[in-house]
CSV table of C-alpha atoms and ligand atoms in Angstrom, one decimal:
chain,number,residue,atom,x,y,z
N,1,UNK,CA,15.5,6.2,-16.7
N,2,UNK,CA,12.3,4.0,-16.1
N,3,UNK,CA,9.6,6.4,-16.7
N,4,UNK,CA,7.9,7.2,-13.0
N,5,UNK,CA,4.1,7.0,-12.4
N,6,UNK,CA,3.2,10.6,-12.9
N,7,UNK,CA,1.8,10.9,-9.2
N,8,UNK,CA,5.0,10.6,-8.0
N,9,UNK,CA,6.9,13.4,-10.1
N,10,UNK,CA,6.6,16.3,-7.6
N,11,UNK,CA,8.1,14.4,-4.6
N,12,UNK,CA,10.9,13.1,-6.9
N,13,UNK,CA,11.6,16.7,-8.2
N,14,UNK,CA,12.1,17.7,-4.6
N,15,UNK,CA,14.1,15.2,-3.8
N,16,UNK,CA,16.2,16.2,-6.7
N,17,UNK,CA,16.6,19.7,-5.8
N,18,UNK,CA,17.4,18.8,-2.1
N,19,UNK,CA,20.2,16.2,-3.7
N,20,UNK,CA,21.5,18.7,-5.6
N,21,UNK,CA,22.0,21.5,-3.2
N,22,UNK,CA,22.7,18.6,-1.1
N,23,UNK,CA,20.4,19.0,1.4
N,24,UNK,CA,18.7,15.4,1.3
N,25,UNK,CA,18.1,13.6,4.5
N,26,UNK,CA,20.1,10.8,5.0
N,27,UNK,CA,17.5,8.8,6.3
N,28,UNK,CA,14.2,8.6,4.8
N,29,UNK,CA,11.1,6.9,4.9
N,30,UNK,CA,8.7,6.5,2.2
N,31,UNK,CA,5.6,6.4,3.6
N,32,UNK,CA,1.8,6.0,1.6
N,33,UNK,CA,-0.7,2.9,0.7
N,34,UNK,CA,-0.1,-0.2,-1.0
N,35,UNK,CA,0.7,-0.1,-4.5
N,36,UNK,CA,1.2,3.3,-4.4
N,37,UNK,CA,4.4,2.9,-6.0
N,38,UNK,CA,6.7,3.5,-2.7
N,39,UNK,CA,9.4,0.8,-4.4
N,40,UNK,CA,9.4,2.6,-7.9
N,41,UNK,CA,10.1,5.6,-6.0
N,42,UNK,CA,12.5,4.2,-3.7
N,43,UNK,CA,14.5,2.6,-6.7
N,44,UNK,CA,14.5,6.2,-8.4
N,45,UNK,CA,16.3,8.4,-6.0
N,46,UNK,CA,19.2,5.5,-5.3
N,47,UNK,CA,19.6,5.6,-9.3
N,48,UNK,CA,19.8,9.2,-8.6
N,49,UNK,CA,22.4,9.7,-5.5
N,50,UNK,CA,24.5,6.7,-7.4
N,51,UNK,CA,24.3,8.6,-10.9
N,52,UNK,CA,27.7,10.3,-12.0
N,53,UNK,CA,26.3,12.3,-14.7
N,54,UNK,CA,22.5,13.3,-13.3
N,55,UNK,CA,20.2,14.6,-15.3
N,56,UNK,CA,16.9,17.0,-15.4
N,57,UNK,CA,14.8,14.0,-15.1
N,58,UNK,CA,16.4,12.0,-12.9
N,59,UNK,CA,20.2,9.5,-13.4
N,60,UNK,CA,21.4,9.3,-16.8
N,61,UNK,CA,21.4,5.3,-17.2
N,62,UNK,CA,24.2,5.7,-19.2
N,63,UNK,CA,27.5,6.4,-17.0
N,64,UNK,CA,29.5,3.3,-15.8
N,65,UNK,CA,27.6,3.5,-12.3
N,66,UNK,CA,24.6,3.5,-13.6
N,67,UNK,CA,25.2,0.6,-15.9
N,68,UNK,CA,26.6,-1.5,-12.8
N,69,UNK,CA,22.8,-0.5,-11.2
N,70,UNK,CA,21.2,-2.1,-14.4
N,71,UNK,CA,23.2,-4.8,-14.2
N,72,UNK,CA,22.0,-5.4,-10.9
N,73,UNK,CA,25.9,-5.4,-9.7
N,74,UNK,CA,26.4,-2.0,-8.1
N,75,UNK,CA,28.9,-2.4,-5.1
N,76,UNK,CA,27.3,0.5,-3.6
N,77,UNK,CA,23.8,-0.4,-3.3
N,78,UNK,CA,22.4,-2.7,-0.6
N,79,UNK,CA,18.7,-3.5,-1.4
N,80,UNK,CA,18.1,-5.7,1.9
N,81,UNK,CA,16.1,-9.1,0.7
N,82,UNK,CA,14.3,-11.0,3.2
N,83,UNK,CA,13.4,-14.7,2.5
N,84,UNK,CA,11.1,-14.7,5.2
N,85,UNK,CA,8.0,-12.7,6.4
N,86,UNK,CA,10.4,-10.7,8.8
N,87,UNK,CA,13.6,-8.5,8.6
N,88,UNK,CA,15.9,-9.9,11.3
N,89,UNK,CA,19.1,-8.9,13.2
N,90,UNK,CA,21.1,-10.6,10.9
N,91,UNK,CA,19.8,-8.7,7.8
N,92,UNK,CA,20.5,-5.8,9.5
N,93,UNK,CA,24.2,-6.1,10.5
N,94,UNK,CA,24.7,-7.3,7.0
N,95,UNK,CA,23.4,-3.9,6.6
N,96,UNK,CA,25.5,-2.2,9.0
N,97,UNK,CA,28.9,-3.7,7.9
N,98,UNK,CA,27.7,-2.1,4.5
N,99,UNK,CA,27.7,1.1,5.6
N,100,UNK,CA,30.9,1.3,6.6
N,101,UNK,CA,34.1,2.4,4.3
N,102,UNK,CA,34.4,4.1,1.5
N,103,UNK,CA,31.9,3.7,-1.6
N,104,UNK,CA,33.5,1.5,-4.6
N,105,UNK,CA,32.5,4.0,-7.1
N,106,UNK,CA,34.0,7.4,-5.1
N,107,UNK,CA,30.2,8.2,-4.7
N,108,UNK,CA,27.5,7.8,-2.4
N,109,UNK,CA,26.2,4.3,-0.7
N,110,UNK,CA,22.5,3.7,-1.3
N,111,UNK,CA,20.7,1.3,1.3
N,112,UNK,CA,16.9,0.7,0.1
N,113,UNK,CA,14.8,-1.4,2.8
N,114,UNK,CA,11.5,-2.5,1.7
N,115,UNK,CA,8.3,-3.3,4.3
N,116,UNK,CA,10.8,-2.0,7.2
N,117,UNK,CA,7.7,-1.9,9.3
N,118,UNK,CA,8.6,-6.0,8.9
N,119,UNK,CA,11.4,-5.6,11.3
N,120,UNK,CA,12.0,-7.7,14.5
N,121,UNK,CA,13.0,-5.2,17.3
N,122,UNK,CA,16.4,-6.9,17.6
N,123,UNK,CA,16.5,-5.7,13.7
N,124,UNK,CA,15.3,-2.0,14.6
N,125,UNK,CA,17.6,-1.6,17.7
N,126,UNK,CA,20.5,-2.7,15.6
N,127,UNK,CA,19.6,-0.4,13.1
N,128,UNK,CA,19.2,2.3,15.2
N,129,UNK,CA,22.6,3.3,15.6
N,130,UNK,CA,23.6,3.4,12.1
N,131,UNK,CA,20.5,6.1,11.7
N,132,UNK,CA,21.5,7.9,14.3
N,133,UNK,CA,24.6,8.1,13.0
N,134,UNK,CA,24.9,7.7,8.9
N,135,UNK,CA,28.2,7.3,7.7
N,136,UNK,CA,29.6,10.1,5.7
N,137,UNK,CA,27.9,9.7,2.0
N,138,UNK,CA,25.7,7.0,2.4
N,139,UNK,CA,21.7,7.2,2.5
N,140,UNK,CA,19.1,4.4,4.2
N,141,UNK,CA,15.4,4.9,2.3
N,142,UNK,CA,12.8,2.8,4.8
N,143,UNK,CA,9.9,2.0,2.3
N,144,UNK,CA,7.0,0.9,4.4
N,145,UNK,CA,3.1,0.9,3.8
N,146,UNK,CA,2.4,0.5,7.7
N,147,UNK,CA,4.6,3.5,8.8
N,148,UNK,CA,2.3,3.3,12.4
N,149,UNK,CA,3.8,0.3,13.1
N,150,UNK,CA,7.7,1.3,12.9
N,151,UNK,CA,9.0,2.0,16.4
N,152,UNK,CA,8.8,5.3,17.6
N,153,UNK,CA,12.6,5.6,17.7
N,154,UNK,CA,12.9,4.4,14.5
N,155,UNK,CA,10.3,7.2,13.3
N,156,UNK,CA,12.0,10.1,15.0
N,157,UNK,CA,15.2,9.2,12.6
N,158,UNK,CA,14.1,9.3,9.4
N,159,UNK,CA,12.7,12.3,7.6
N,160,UNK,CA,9.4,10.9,6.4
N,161,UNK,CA,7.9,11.5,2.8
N,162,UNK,CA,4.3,10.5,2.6
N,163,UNK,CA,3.4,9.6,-0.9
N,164,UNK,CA,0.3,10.6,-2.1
N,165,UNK,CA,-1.9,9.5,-5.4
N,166,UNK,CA,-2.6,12.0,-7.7
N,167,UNK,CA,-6.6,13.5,-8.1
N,168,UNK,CA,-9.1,11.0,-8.7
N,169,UNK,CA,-9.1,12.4,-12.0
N,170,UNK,CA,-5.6,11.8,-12.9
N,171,UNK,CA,-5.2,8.6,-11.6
N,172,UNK,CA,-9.0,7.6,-13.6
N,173,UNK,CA,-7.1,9.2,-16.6
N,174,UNK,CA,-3.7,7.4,-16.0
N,175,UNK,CA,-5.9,3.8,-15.3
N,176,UNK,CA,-7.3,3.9,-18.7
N,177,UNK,CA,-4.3,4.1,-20.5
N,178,UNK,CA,-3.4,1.0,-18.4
N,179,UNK,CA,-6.3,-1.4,-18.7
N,180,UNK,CA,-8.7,-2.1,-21.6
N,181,UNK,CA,-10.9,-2.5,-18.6
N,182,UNK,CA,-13.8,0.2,-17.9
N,183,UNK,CA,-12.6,1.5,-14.7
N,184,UNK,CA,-15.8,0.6,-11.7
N,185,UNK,CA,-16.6,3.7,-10.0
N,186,UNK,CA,-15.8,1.8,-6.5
N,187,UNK,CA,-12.7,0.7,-7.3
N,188,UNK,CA,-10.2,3.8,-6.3
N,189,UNK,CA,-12.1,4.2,-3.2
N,190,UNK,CA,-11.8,0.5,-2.6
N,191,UNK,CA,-8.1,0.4,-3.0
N,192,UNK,CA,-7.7,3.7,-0.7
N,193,UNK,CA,-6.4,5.7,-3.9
N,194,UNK,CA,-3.6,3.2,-4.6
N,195,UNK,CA,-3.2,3.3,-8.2
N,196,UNK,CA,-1.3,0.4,-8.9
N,197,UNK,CA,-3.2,-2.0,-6.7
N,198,UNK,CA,-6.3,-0.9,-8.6
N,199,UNK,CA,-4.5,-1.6,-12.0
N,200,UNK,CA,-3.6,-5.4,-10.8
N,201,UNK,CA,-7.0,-6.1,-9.7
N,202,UNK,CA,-8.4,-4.4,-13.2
N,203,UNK,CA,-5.9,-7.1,-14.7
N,204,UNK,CA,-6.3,-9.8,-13.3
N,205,UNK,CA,-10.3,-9.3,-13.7
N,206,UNK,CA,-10.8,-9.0,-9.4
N,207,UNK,CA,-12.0,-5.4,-10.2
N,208,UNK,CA,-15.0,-7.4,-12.6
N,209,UNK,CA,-15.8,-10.0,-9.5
N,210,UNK,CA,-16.1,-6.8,-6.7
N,211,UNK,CA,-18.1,-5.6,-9.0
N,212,UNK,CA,-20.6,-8.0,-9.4
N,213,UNK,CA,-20.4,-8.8,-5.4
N,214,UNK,CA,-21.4,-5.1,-4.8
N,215,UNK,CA,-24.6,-5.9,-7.6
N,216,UNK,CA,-25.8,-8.7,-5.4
N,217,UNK,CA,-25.5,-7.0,-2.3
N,218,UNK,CA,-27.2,-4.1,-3.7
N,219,UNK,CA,-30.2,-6.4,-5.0
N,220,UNK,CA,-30.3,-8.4,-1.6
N,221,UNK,CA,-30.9,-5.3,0.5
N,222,UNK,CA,-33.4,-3.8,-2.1
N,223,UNK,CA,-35.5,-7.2,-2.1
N,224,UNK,CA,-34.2,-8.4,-5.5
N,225,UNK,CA,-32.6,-11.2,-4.4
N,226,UNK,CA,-33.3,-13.8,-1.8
N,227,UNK,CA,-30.9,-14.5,0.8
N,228,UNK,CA,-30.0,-18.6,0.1
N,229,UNK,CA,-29.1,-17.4,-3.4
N,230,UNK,CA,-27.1,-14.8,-2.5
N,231,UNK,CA,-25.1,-16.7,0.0
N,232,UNK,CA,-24.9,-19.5,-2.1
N,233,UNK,CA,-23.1,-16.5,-4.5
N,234,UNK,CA,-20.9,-15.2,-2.3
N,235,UNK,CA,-19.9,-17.7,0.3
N,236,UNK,CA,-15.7,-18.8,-0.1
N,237,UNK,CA,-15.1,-15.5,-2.6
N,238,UNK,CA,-12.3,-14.4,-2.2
N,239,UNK,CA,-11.3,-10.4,-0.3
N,240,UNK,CA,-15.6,-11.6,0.7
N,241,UNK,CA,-14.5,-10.0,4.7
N,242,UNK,CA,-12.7,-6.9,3.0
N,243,UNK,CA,-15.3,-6.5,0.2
N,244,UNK,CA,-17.8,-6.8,2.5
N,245,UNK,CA,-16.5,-4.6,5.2
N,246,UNK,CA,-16.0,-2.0,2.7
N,247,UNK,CA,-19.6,-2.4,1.3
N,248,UNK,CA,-21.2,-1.4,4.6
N,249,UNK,CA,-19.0,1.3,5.2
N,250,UNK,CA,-20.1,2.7,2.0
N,251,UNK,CA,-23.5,2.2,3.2
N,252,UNK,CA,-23.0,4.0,6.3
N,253,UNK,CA,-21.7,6.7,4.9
N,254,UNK,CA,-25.0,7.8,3.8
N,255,UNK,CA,-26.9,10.0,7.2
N,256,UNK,CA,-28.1,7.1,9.6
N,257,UNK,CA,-28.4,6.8,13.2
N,258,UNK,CA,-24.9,6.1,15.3
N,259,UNK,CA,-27.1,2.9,16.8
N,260,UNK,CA,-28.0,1.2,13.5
N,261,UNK,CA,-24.1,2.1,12.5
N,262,UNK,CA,-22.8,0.5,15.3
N,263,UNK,CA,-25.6,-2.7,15.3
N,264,UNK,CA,-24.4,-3.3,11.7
N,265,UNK,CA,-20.3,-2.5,13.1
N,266,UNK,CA,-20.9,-5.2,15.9
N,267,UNK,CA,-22.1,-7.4,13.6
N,268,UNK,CA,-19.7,-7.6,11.2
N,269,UNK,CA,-16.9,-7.7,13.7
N,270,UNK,CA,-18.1,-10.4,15.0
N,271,UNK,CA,-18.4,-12.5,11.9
N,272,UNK,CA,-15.0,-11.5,11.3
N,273,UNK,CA,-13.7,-13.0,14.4
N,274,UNK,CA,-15.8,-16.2,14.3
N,275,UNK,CA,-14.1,-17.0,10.7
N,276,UNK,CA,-10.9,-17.0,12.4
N,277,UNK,CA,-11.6,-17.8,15.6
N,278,UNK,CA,-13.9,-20.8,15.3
N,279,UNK,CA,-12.5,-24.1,13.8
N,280,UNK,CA,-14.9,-25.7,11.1
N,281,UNK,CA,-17.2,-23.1,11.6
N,282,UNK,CA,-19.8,-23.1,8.5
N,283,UNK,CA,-19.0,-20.4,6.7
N,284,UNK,CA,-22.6,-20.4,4.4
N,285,UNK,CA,-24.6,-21.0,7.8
N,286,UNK,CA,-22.3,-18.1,9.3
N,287,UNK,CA,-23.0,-15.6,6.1
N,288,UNK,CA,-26.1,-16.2,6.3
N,289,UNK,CA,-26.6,-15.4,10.1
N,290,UNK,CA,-24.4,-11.9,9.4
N,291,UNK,CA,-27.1,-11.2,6.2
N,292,UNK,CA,-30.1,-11.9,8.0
N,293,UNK,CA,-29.2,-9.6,11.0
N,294,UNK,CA,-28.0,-6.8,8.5
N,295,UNK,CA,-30.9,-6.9,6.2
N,296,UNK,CA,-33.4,-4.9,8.7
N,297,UNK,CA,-30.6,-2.2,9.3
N,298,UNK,CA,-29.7,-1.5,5.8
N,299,UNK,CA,-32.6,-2.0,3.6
N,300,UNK,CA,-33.6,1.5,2.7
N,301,UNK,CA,-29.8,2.7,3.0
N,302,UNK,CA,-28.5,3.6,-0.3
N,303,UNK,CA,-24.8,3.0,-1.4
N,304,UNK,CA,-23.1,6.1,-2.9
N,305,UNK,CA,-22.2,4.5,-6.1
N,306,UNK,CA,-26.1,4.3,-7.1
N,307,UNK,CA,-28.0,7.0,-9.4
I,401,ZN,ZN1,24.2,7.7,-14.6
């Protein structure tokens, strides 16, 4: 089977055991940050429960179910595909007739749904009764990287699994063998752990342009650099709000005052809200506003990353 990210080994051997003895839930959500790997792990346990000869390390790839899986053809798996930015009622009662009858393949019925914090509440109510009540054999895996923001009723059905990233010296370890790319000290923290967001922005050379956004800020703040050419630097970047965001966090996690925290809070909130809020705003003139105000707060505030 397709090798799994080695963070998520110890969730997938338990989920092994529980099938075995079988004692999994039949409704489970799969819980953690982006790019975590929530899908690769998702995709895993329904090769698993469809499987007909499993093995220690997960489904054996080779028995006729299995190849139907790899053919992208088994009659038993539903993975619900959304063409649009929600999962509607419609998706849903496709879902539902699913579920019903027997399996093709005298085994289980595997239902994956991806970003199922996506649903509409006509999708979640319709789904509700089909979690409330699974069908005999067949098991729905929610995947979702906003679990706060599946309903309540939704979250009292399913047995959630929180995936977690290995230690930071793992995943450093694992990133290496990934990338070419010297690994930022930032970067993990910037990604909230998520490995495999961090590898994509390694790859596709984001992880090089935070850094160097972070070096100007740092220079800015220590009177390095003057303000028009650091705006003239930063101004349209892209992730410039996130980046940015996370940069003063950083900045106040060192000991300062809860007044100065919140002056420089306020104040990037509110630039925040003007970028969206106010049409053909200036964004240089507004950067340059937000930088100005934040200079005399954060000057002698030193980011963790320095030595
Ligand atoms: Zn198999």
């Amino acid at each position: 089977m397709t090798k799994l990210y080695p963070w998520l080994l110890p969730q997938f051997n338990q989920m092994q055991a529980l099938t075995s003895k079988g004692q999994l839930a039949h409704a489970l959500v799969l819980t953690g940050a982006a790019g975590i790997g929530k899908d690769m792990l998702a995709n895993a346990l329904a090769a698993l429960l469809l499987c007909k000869n499993r093995q220690p390390d997960g489904a054996c790839d080779t028995c006729k179910s299995c190849l139907l899986r790899l053919a992208g053809n088994h009659a038993d798996l539903l993975v619900l595909q959304t063409e649009t930015q929600h999962i509607g009622v419609d998706a849903i009662r496709q879902l539902n007739q699913f579920t019903y009858g027997a399996a093709q393949q005298q085994g289980y019925k595997v239902v994956i749904i991806p970003a199922a914090d996506t649903m509409t509440e006509a999708a979640a109510n319709a789904l509700l009764k089909t979690l409330e009540e699974p069908p005999a054999g067949c098991f729905i895996i929610l995947v979702s990287s906003n679990y706060s923001q599946l309903s309540a009723t939704i979250r009292s059905r399913c047995q959630q699994w929180q995936l977690h990233a290995g230690s930071e010296a793992m995943l450093s370890e694992w990133l290496k063998t990934q990338s070419n790319t010297p690994l930022p000290p930032f970067l993990l923290d910037y990604c909230q752990g998520a490995p495999l967001k961090a590898l994509g922005m390694l790859k596709n050379e984001q992880a090089g342009s935070l850094t160097e956004m972070i070096a100007l800020l740092d220079d800015y703040f220590s009177g390095k650099l003057q303000l028009a050419a650091l705006v003239k630097q930063l101004d349209g970047k892209a992730e410039l709000s996130g980046m940015l965001g996370f940069y003063l966090r950083q900045r106040l996690a060192q000991p300062v005052d809860f007044l100065r925290q919140q002056a420089v809070l306020t104040a990037y909130q509110r630039w925040c809200r003007d970028a969206t809020r106010i049409i053909g705003q200036n964004s240089a003139l507004a950067l340059t506003g937000l930088l100005t105000e934040l200079k005399p707060l954060l000057q002698h505030q030193e980011t963790k990353w320095k030595s």
